Short mmCIF file of C-alpha atoms and ligand atoms in Angstrom, two decimals:
data_model
loop_
_atom_site.label_atom_id
_atom_site.label_comp_id
_atom_site.label_asym_id
_atom_site.label_seq_id
_atom_site.Cartn_x
_atom_site.Cartn_y
_atom_site.Cartn_z
CA UNK M 1 -49.60 35.77 -4.87
CA UNK M 2 -50.47 34.51 -1.36
CA UNK M 3 -49.24 31.89 0.70
CA UNK M 4 -51.80 30.03 3.00
CA UNK M 5 -50.54 29.04 6.54
CA UNK M 6 -52.57 26.30 8.43
CA UNK M 7 -51.91 26.48 12.57
CA UNK M 8 -53.25 24.98 15.40
CA UNK M 9 -55.20 27.36 17.92
CA UNK M 10 -54.94 24.84 20.92
CA UNK M 11 -52.70 22.16 22.02
CA UNK M 12 -52.50 20.40 18.81
CA UNK M 13 -54.70 17.51 17.55
CA UNK M 14 -56.99 20.05 16.31
CA UNK M 15 -57.46 18.02 13.09
CA UNK M 16 -55.12 19.97 11.06
CA UNK M 17 -54.13 17.07 9.06
CA UNK M 18 -57.50 16.80 7.27
CA UNK M 19 -57.80 20.78 6.75
CA UNK M 20 -54.63 20.64 5.14
CA UNK M 21 -55.41 18.21 3.12
CA UNK M 22 -58.49 19.58 1.93
CA UNK M 23 -56.62 22.93 1.47
CA UNK M 24 -54.05 20.72 -0.48
CA UNK M 25 -56.38 20.20 -3.48
CA UNK M 26 -55.83 23.78 -4.53
CA UNK M 27 -52.22 24.08 -3.57
CA UNK M 28 -49.01 23.40 -5.90
CA UNK M 29 -46.66 22.92 -2.99
CA UNK M 30 -46.68 21.88 1.00
CA UNK M 31 -44.45 22.78 3.36
CA UNK M 32 -43.72 21.79 7.03
CA UNK M 33 -41.97 24.34 8.68
CA UNK M 34 -41.64 23.37 12.39
CA UNK M 35 -41.58 20.70 14.81
CA UNK M 36 -40.80 17.08 13.96
CA UNK M 37 -41.84 13.50 14.28
CA UNK M 38 -43.63 14.55 17.54
CA UNK M 39 -46.42 15.83 15.44
CA UNK M 40 -49.08 13.26 14.05
CA UNK M 41 -51.48 14.19 11.34
CA UNK M 42 -54.27 11.65 10.50
CA UNK M 43 -55.81 11.85 7.27
CA UNK M 44 -58.71 9.61 5.73
CA UNK M 45 -58.62 9.24 2.10
CA UNK M 46 -61.67 6.59 1.11
CA UNK M 47 -61.45 3.95 3.71
CA UNK M 48 -57.95 4.08 4.30
CA UNK M 49 -56.41 6.01 7.32
CA UNK M 50 -52.71 7.78 7.00
CA UNK M 51 -50.91 8.83 10.20
CA UNK M 52 -47.98 11.20 9.03
CA UNK M 53 -45.40 12.26 11.78
CA UNK M 54 -42.72 14.08 9.19
CA UNK M 55 -44.15 13.96 5.87
CA UNK M 56 -46.14 16.80 4.49
CA UNK M 57 -49.92 15.94 4.22
CA UNK M 58 -50.01 16.82 0.62
CA UNK M 59 -47.50 13.90 -0.35
CA UNK M 60 -50.93 12.33 -0.92
CA UNK M 61 -51.83 14.43 -3.56
CA UNK M 62 -49.77 13.48 -6.93
CA UNK M 63 -49.58 16.93 -8.38
CA UNK M 64 -48.37 18.75 -5.23
CA UNK M 65 -44.96 19.36 -4.17
CA UNK M 66 -44.07 18.70 -0.49
CA UNK M 67 -41.23 20.22 1.27
CA UNK M 68 -39.78 19.63 4.88
CA UNK M 69 -38.34 23.14 5.67
CA UNK M 70 -35.35 24.09 7.54
CA UNK M 71 -37.59 24.60 10.99
CA UNK M 72 -38.44 21.17 11.21
CA UNK M 73 -36.19 18.69 13.21
CA UNK M 74 -35.61 15.43 11.19
CA UNK M 75 -35.36 11.84 12.38
CA UNK M 76 -34.18 9.91 9.50
CA UNK M 77 -34.85 6.57 10.38
CA UNK M 78 -38.66 8.00 10.82
CA UNK M 79 -38.89 9.62 7.93
CA UNK M 80 -37.42 6.65 5.83
CA UNK M 81 -40.32 4.46 7.47
CA UNK M 82 -42.89 6.99 6.43
CA UNK M 83 -41.48 7.02 3.03
CA UNK M 84 -41.37 3.51 2.56
CA UNK M 85 -44.96 2.95 4.01
CA UNK M 86 -46.26 5.61 1.69
CA UNK M 87 -44.52 4.09 -1.23
CA UNK M 88 -45.82 0.46 -0.24
CA UNK M 89 -49.41 2.14 -0.14
CA UNK M 90 -48.89 3.05 -4.12
CA UNK M 91 -48.13 6.53 -3.92
CA UNK M 92 -44.88 8.30 -5.11
CA UNK M 93 -42.72 10.37 -2.89
CA UNK M 94 -40.72 11.78 -5.98
CA UNK M 95 -42.75 14.81 -4.98
CA UNK M 96 -40.75 15.47 -1.73
CA UNK M 97 -37.99 18.16 -1.16
CA UNK M 98 -35.93 18.16 2.69
CA UNK M 99 -34.15 21.21 3.50
CA UNK M 100 -30.27 20.77 3.94
CA UNK M 101 -30.55 23.18 6.70
CA UNK M 102 -33.11 21.20 9.16
CA UNK M 103 -31.41 19.66 12.06
CA UNK M 104 -31.20 15.91 12.81
CA UNK M 105 -32.66 14.17 15.62
CA UNK M 106 -29.94 11.73 16.93
CA UNK M 107 -30.11 8.66 18.75
CA UNK M 108 -28.70 10.10 21.86
CA UNK M 109 -31.32 13.12 21.56
CA UNK M 110 -34.25 10.65 22.40
CA UNK M 111 -32.18 9.11 25.29
CA UNK M 112 -31.70 12.90 26.57
CA UNK M 113 -35.42 13.35 26.36
CA UNK M 114 -36.06 10.59 28.78
CA UNK M 115 -33.58 11.41 31.19
CA UNK M 116 -34.28 15.11 31.34
CA UNK M 117 -38.12 14.43 31.62
CA UNK M 118 -37.30 12.41 34.71
CA UNK M 119 -35.07 14.73 36.25
CA UNK M 120 -37.69 17.42 35.87
CA UNK M 121 -40.52 15.83 37.86
CA UNK M 122 -43.24 18.15 38.09
CA UNK M 123 -42.14 20.39 35.25
CA UNK M 124 -41.84 17.74 32.73
CA UNK M 125 -44.22 18.35 29.87
CA UNK M 126 -44.96 14.81 29.33
CA UNK M 127 -43.02 14.64 25.91
CA UNK M 128 -43.52 12.46 23.05
CA UNK M 129 -39.96 10.91 23.85
CA UNK M 130 -38.68 11.61 20.21
CA UNK M 131 -35.68 13.52 20.84
CA UNK M 132 -37.55 16.95 19.97
CA UNK M 133 -36.47 19.15 23.04
CA UNK M 134 -32.97 17.91 22.95
CA UNK M 135 -32.45 18.32 19.33
CA UNK M 136 -33.72 21.73 19.37
CA UNK M 137 -31.53 22.47 22.20
CA UNK M 138 -28.49 21.47 20.22
CA UNK M 139 -29.52 23.55 17.33
CA UNK M 140 -29.74 26.79 19.52
CA UNK M 141 -26.55 26.10 21.47
CA UNK M 142 -24.88 25.19 18.01
CA UNK M 143 -24.22 21.42 18.76
CA UNK M 144 -26.82 20.47 16.25
CA UNK M 145 -26.02 18.17 12.89
CA UNK M 146 -27.81 19.28 9.50
CA UNK M 147 -29.28 17.59 7.05
CA UNK M 148 -26.44 18.91 4.75
CA UNK M 149 -24.15 17.04 7.06
CA UNK M 150 -25.90 13.99 7.37
CA UNK M 151 -25.46 13.49 3.64
CA UNK M 152 -21.93 14.29 3.65
CA UNK M 153 -19.92 11.47 5.02
CA UNK M 154 -16.93 13.59 6.15
CA UNK M 155 -18.63 16.33 7.70
CA UNK M 156 -20.63 14.01 9.83
CA UNK M 157 -17.98 12.03 11.00
CA UNK M 158 -16.13 15.07 11.74
CA UNK M 159 -19.17 16.28 14.18
CA UNK M 160 -20.00 12.90 15.43
CA UNK M 161 -16.54 12.65 16.87
CA UNK M 162 -16.80 16.03 18.86
CA UNK M 163 -20.43 15.45 19.58
CA UNK M 164 -20.69 11.75 20.78
CA UNK M 165 -18.17 12.31 23.68
CA UNK M 166 -20.00 15.34 24.94
CA UNK M 167 -23.64 13.74 24.94
CA UNK M 168 -21.94 10.69 26.80
CA UNK M 169 -20.61 12.91 29.33
CA UNK M 170 -24.36 14.50 29.55
CA UNK M 171 -26.14 11.13 29.72
CA UNK M 172 -23.62 10.18 32.60
CA UNK M 173 -24.17 13.47 34.36
CA UNK M 174 -28.04 12.58 34.26
CA UNK M 175 -27.42 9.35 35.85
CA UNK M 176 -28.28 7.42 32.49
CA UNK M 177 -26.56 4.22 31.91
CA UNK M 178 -26.87 4.11 28.23
CA UNK M 179 -23.39 3.99 26.13
CA UNK M 180 -23.37 5.72 22.87
CA UNK M 181 -20.87 3.69 20.52
CA UNK M 182 -19.44 6.13 17.96
CA UNK M 183 -18.96 3.57 14.88
CA UNK M 184 -22.52 2.28 15.34
CA UNK M 185 -24.19 5.73 15.29
CA UNK M 186 -21.98 6.85 12.18
CA UNK M 187 -22.47 3.67 10.38
CA UNK M 188 -26.06 3.85 10.81
CA UNK M 189 -26.49 7.68 10.27
CA UNK M 190 -24.37 7.70 7.20
CA UNK M 191 -26.52 5.13 5.54
CA UNK M 192 -29.76 7.33 6.40
CA UNK M 193 -27.52 10.06 4.74
CA UNK M 194 -27.10 8.13 1.33
CA UNK M 195 -30.96 7.07 1.40
CA UNK M 196 -32.16 10.48 2.12
CA UNK M 197 -29.65 12.26 -0.08
CA UNK M 198 -32.13 12.33 -3.20
CA UNK M 199 -34.31 14.57 -1.61
CA UNK M 200 -32.15 17.12 0.04
CA UNK M 201 -31.76 20.31 -1.30
CA UNK M 202 -31.59 24.17 -0.49
CA UNK M 203 -35.31 24.39 -0.14
CA UNK M 204 -35.57 27.93 0.50
CA UNK M 205 -34.26 28.58 -2.87
CA UNK M 206 -36.55 26.27 -4.60
CA UNK M 207 -39.79 28.01 -2.94
CA UNK M 208 -38.44 30.96 -3.99
CA UNK M 209 -38.40 29.98 -7.67
CA UNK M 210 -42.08 28.15 -6.94
CA UNK M 211 -43.14 31.59 -5.64
CA UNK M 212 -41.78 33.39 -8.67
CA UNK M 213 -43.56 30.89 -11.08
CA UNK M 214 -46.79 31.88 -9.09
CA UNK M 215 -47.35 28.58 -7.35
CA UNK M 216 -49.65 28.36 -4.59
CA UNK M 217 -48.23 27.51 -1.48
CA UNK M 218 -49.46 25.96 1.56
CA UNK M 219 -47.70 25.95 4.96
CA UNK M 220 -48.87 23.17 7.39
CA UNK M 221 -48.26 23.92 11.18
CA UNK M 222 -47.81 21.23 13.29
CA UNK M 223 -48.90 20.98 17.34
CA UNK M 224 -50.73 24.29 18.31
CA UNK M 225 -50.33 27.83 19.41
CA UNK M 226 -50.55 26.89 23.05
CA UNK M 227 -47.92 24.49 23.02
CA UNK M 228 -45.72 26.93 21.26
CA UNK M 229 -42.42 27.81 22.87
CA UNK M 230 -42.74 31.14 22.68
CA UNK M 231 -46.34 32.00 23.17
CA UNK M 232 -47.74 28.68 24.47
CA UNK M 233 -47.97 27.31 28.06
CA UNK M 234 -44.23 27.23 29.14
CA UNK M 235 -42.76 24.72 30.09
CA UNK M 236 -45.42 22.52 29.08
CA UNK M 237 -45.46 22.83 25.52
CA UNK M 238 -42.88 22.00 22.68
CA UNK M 239 -39.82 23.42 21.66
CA UNK M 240 -40.61 24.89 18.37
CA UNK M 241 -42.71 28.06 17.37
CA UNK M 242 -45.82 26.81 16.34
CA UNK M 243 -47.60 30.17 15.21
CA UNK M 244 -47.90 31.49 11.90
CA UNK M 245 -44.97 33.94 12.09
CA UNK M 246 -42.53 30.69 12.27
CA UNK M 247 -43.32 29.60 8.52
CA UNK M 248 -41.48 32.58 7.46
CA UNK M 249 -38.34 31.34 9.42
CA UNK M 250 -39.04 27.65 9.36
CA UNK M 251 -39.25 27.80 5.20
CA UNK M 252 -37.36 30.67 4.20
CA UNK M 253 -39.74 32.63 2.76
CA UNK M 254 -40.09 36.23 3.50
CA UNK M 255 -43.07 36.86 5.83
CA UNK M 256 -44.83 39.17 3.27
CA UNK M 257 -45.97 36.37 1.32
CA UNK M 258 -47.77 34.77 4.51
CA UNK M 259 -51.17 36.56 3.79
CA UNK M 260 -53.88 34.01 4.18
CA UNK M 261 -53.67 32.47 7.62
CA UNK M 262 -56.31 29.97 8.58
CA UNK M 263 -56.51 28.80 12.53
CA UNK M 264 -57.82 25.22 13.06
CA UNK M 265 -59.63 25.18 16.27
CA UNK M 266 -61.42 21.64 17.56
CA UNK M 267 -65.15 22.29 18.59
CA UNK M 268 -63.64 21.34 22.28
CA UNK M 269 -60.35 21.09 23.65
CA UNK M 270 -57.86 18.08 24.03
CA UNK M 271 -54.21 17.69 25.04
CA UNK M 272 -52.09 14.94 25.67
CA UNK M 273 -49.00 15.79 28.37
CA UNK M 274 -48.97 17.82 31.33
CA UNK M 275 -49.93 21.30 32.37
CA UNK M 276 -52.72 23.29 33.36
CA UNK M 277 -55.88 22.96 31.72
CA UNK M 278 -58.77 25.29 32.77
CA UNK M 279 -62.00 23.92 31.11
CA UNK M 280 -60.78 20.11 31.56
CA UNK M 281 -63.63 17.81 32.52
CA UNK M 282 -63.70 14.29 33.78
CA UNK M 283 -65.69 11.72 34.60
CA UNK M 284 -68.37 10.26 32.05
CA UNK M 285 -68.48 13.65 30.04
CA UNK M 286 -64.74 13.06 29.28
CA UNK M 287 -65.22 9.67 28.41
CA UNK M 288 -67.71 10.46 26.10
CA UNK M 289 -65.66 13.02 24.31
CA UNK M 290 -62.81 11.13 24.20
CA UNK M 291 -64.31 7.53 22.80
CA UNK M 292 -66.02 9.49 19.88
CA UNK M 293 -65.07 10.77 16.80
CA UNK M 294 -62.11 8.08 16.38
CA UNK M 295 -61.03 8.25 19.83
CA UNK M 296 -59.18 11.00 21.65
CA UNK M 297 -55.66 9.20 21.56
CA UNK M 298 -52.68 10.72 20.92
CA UNK M 299 -51.59 10.18 17.13
CA UNK M 300 -47.95 9.61 18.16
CA UNK M 301 -47.84 7.98 21.41
CA UNK M 302 -51.55 6.55 21.76
CA UNK M 303 -51.77 8.15 25.09
CA UNK M 304 -55.53 9.23 26.10
CA UNK M 305 -56.09 12.85 25.57
CA UNK M 306 -57.42 14.97 28.61
CA UNK M 307 -60.37 16.71 27.25
CA UNK M 308 -62.61 19.81 28.01
CA UNK M 309 -64.69 22.61 26.56
CA UNK M 310 -63.96 25.10 24.13
CA UNK M 311 -62.00 28.09 25.71
CA UNK M 312 -62.50 31.37 24.22
CA UNK M 313 -59.61 33.02 26.19
CA UNK M 314 -57.30 30.44 24.43
CA UNK M 315 -58.66 31.22 21.15
CA UNK M 316 -58.82 34.70 21.52
CA UNK M 317 -54.94 34.82 21.98
CA UNK M 318 -54.43 32.33 19.55
CA UNK M 319 -56.31 34.55 16.93
CA UNK M 320 -53.96 37.91 17.92
CA UNK M 321 -50.76 36.33 17.89
CA UNK M 322 -51.18 34.38 14.61
CA UNK M 323 -52.85 37.14 12.78
CA UNK M 324 -55.84 34.77 11.92
CA UNK M 325 -57.79 35.65 8.47
CA UNK M 326 -60.11 32.58 8.84
CA UNK M 327 -61.06 29.58 11.10
CA UNK M 328 -61.45 26.14 10.52
CA UNK M 329 -63.76 24.41 13.34
CA UNK M 330 -63.42 20.69 13.46
CA UNK M 331 -65.03 17.49 15.17
CA UNK M 332 -68.64 19.31 15.64
CA UNK M 333 -69.98 15.96 15.24
CA UNK M 334 -68.25 14.32 18.20
CA UNK M 335 -70.14 16.62 20.50
CA UNK M 336 -73.51 15.33 19.37
CA UNK M 337 -75.78 13.83 21.73
CA UNK M 338 -74.90 16.24 24.44
CA UNK M 339 -77.93 18.15 26.03
CA UNK M 340 -75.89 21.29 26.75
CA UNK M 341 -72.51 22.46 25.75
CA UNK M 342 -70.65 24.76 27.80
CA UNK M 343 -68.25 27.24 26.09
CA UNK M 344 -65.65 29.04 28.62
CA UNK M 345 -65.70 32.71 27.82
CA UNK M 346 -63.58 34.30 30.46
CA UNK M 347 -61.58 33.11 33.42
CA UNK M 348 -61.48 34.30 37.31
CA UNK M 349 -58.59 34.68 39.50
CA UNK M 350 -59.09 35.23 43.06
CA UNK M 351 -62.57 36.62 42.12
CA UNK M 352 -61.27 39.12 39.55
CA UNK M 353 -62.25 38.53 35.80
CA UNK M 354 -59.04 37.60 33.73
CA UNK M 355 -59.25 38.76 30.21
CA UNK M 356 -55.92 37.72 28.67
CA UNK M 357 -54.57 34.48 29.15
CA UNK M 358 -51.80 34.42 31.66
CA UNK M 359 -48.16 33.82 31.21
CA UNK M 360 -47.93 32.36 34.68
CA UNK M 361 -48.26 28.64 35.18
CA UNK M 362 -49.11 29.34 38.81
CA UNK M 363 -52.01 31.98 37.94
CA UNK M 364 -53.40 29.51 34.94
CA UNK M 365 -53.70 26.89 37.19
CA UNK M 366 -55.96 28.54 39.62
CA UNK M 367 -58.16 30.30 36.71
CA UNK M 368 -61.67 29.31 37.22
CA UNK M 369 -63.42 29.11 33.84
CA UNK M 370 -66.49 31.27 33.02
CA UNK M 371 -69.02 29.34 31.13
CA UNK M 372 -72.04 30.12 28.54
CA UNK M 373 -74.28 27.32 28.09
CA UNK M 374 -75.37 26.07 24.61
CA UNK M 375 -77.99 23.80 23.51
CA UNK M 376 -76.92 20.66 21.95
CA UNK M 377 -77.31 18.97 18.89
CA UNK M 378 -78.42 15.21 17.77
CA UNK M 379 -75.91 12.68 17.45
CA UNK M 380 -76.04 12.00 13.51
CA UNK M 381 -74.29 8.62 11.94
CA UNK M 382 -71.14 9.69 9.82
CA UNK M 383 -73.61 9.22 6.41
CA UNK M 384 -75.64 11.82 7.95
CA UNK M 385 -73.19 14.20 8.51
CA UNK M 386 -71.79 13.74 5.09
CA UNK M 387 -75.04 14.02 3.57
CA UNK M 388 -75.28 17.32 5.52
CA UNK M 389 -72.21 18.60 4.43
CA UNK M 390 -73.26 18.25 0.74
CA UNK M 391 -75.88 20.34 1.53
CA UNK M 392 -73.84 23.11 3.14
CA UNK M 393 -73.66 25.29 5.99
CA UNK M 394 -77.41 25.91 6.05
CA UNK M 395 -78.41 22.41 6.24
CA UNK M 396 -76.73 22.18 9.52
CA UNK M 397 -78.66 21.60 12.58
CA UNK M 398 -79.80 24.97 14.10
CA UNK M 399 -77.66 24.37 17.52
CA UNK M 400 -74.64 23.74 15.29
CA UNK M 401 -74.99 27.07 13.77
CA UNK M 402 -75.64 28.82 16.65
CA UNK M 403 -72.65 27.76 18.25
CA UNK M 404 -70.37 28.59 15.39
CA UNK M 405 -71.99 31.96 15.08
CA UNK M 406 -71.12 32.80 18.74
CA UNK M 407 -67.50 31.81 18.23
CA UNK M 408 -67.15 33.95 15.11
CA UNK M 409 -69.00 36.84 16.60
CA UNK M 410 -66.56 36.44 19.87
CA UNK M 411 -63.35 35.60 17.76
CA UNK M 412 -64.19 38.27 15.22
CA UNK M 413 -62.92 35.87 12.51
CA UNK M 414 -65.19 34.10 9.88
CA UNK M 415 -65.46 30.40 10.15
CA UNK M 416 -64.15 29.22 6.32
CA UNK M 417 -64.23 25.50 7.00
CA UNK M 418 -66.76 23.22 8.99
CA UNK M 419 -65.77 19.55 9.57
CA UNK M 420 -68.33 17.29 10.88
CA UNK M 421 -66.21 13.96 10.28
CA UNK M 422 -62.73 12.27 9.46
CA UNK M 423 -63.49 11.59 5.70
CA UNK M 424 -62.86 14.38 3.27
CA UNK M 425 -66.60 14.50 2.23
CA UNK M 426 -67.73 15.23 5.78
CA UNK M 427 -66.67 19.15 5.12
CA UNK M 428 -67.94 22.45 4.25
CA UNK M 429 -65.80 25.07 3.16
CA UNK M 430 -66.47 28.39 1.31
P1 IMP R 1 -42.22 17.38 22.66
O1 IMP R 1 -42.58 17.88 21.81
O2 IMP R 1 -42.29 15.79 22.33
O3 IMP R 1 -41.29 17.60 23.35
O4 IMP R 1 -43.49 17.29 23.57
C1 IMP R 1 -43.67 18.53 24.56
C2 IMP R 1 -45.26 18.67 25.01
O5 IMP R 1 -45.92 18.74 23.43
C3 IMP R 1 -45.76 17.36 25.71
O6 IMP R 1 -46.77 17.52 26.29
C4 IMP R 1 -46.47 16.76 24.23
O7 IMP R 1 -47.68 15.92 24.35
C5 IMP R 1 -46.95 18.00 23.14
N1 IMP R 1 -47.06 17.57 22.16
C6 IMP R 1 -45.71 17.52 21.00
N2 IMP R 1 -46.18 17.61 19.85
C7 IMP R 1 -47.53 17.34 19.96
C8 IMP R 1 -48.38 17.20 18.65
O8 IMP R 1 -48.40 16.96 17.46
N3 IMP R 1 -49.99 17.15 19.02
C9 IMP R 1 -50.21 17.09 20.61
N4 IMP R 1 -49.39 17.52 21.56
C10 IMP R 1 -47.86 17.34 21.27
#
């Protein structure tokens, strides 16, 4: 039995939600294993657009179970909102399990996120202000409150009585003016706990049972390799591990089960937030890329994404640290209508060729991309892309095939899924 892991290879926003949704067709269980409500996965079913932050994308498939693993930090209010919205759209959420070991994002985490960002100045990552960093800080610092505490009023009270005064001191020291009220926080959180309790379980045990029953499990990564706390552009990434190995830790399953690793790369690059971005473009080309394909705006924050060309230095590293078995390339339709499309094949730093993605941000910010130009392809309508997808890979414009063949040859990983638009039907898989 194999577990499939889907990870982003760039700065998040690669279109993973759509790929997970596509692969979830063949999965019995979909698992989120890291990140939190900073993620935003957009899935289109028919005319309906769904944007999830915490719910696994498989929740729209009635036959698949969905798990939020221990590696995710959970904002209970946000999760309850998504559960209610999904129910209102006519989907049952009875197929959801939440790990009792997942950490909870508390209201003070969001306050501290904002304060820390301000204090960091140019070292701030431009976070989503969802309290992600501070809740992972608490997890590692052993200050955290977990789902097993949230659903237990006695444990919750005990922890909050210790934590709230500590966090108030931190807010004061950071120069914040916010006042934390223990009773208000307790009342609010205890109610969230009661509402979420039916979903909370030891999901590692549950997943072990599913694997033994030979269920097909799909692990849904959030963010992307270059936002990873260990392998990403530190300190401008997020606070969780976003690579395939994190699926084992963040779901509580052995690594030997994770043998099918699918990496999702957008046909160009984009990011929200700060930090070096060697292939970034500005001006009218940036606008062209940003305004097409549904618009390059953050799903969580609606901030305009910075955009740039495909970067193979980034992707080569992502292939290695994830142990990729195959690739999914998305948003090829967005590049339609351009005459020439550059791909970055390497960097130069102080006149020297740079082979591997540098650790130092000072070096990365001075790296000059080396490009190879490709012929563009026509700007097809959505229905034309869907008709092309129906016919398969061979029906794609020749320039698209050449672009994909070059990526495959450079990365030495086969492209298994090609996405040429948001709808499910605009997908070629094999
Ligand atoms: P945080 O995860 O909210 O702490 O934000 C840290 C950095 O990661 C910021 O630059 C965010 O814009 C970025 N980020 C976090 N989650 C996502 C995501 O799901 N997609 C794209 N960027 C993200």
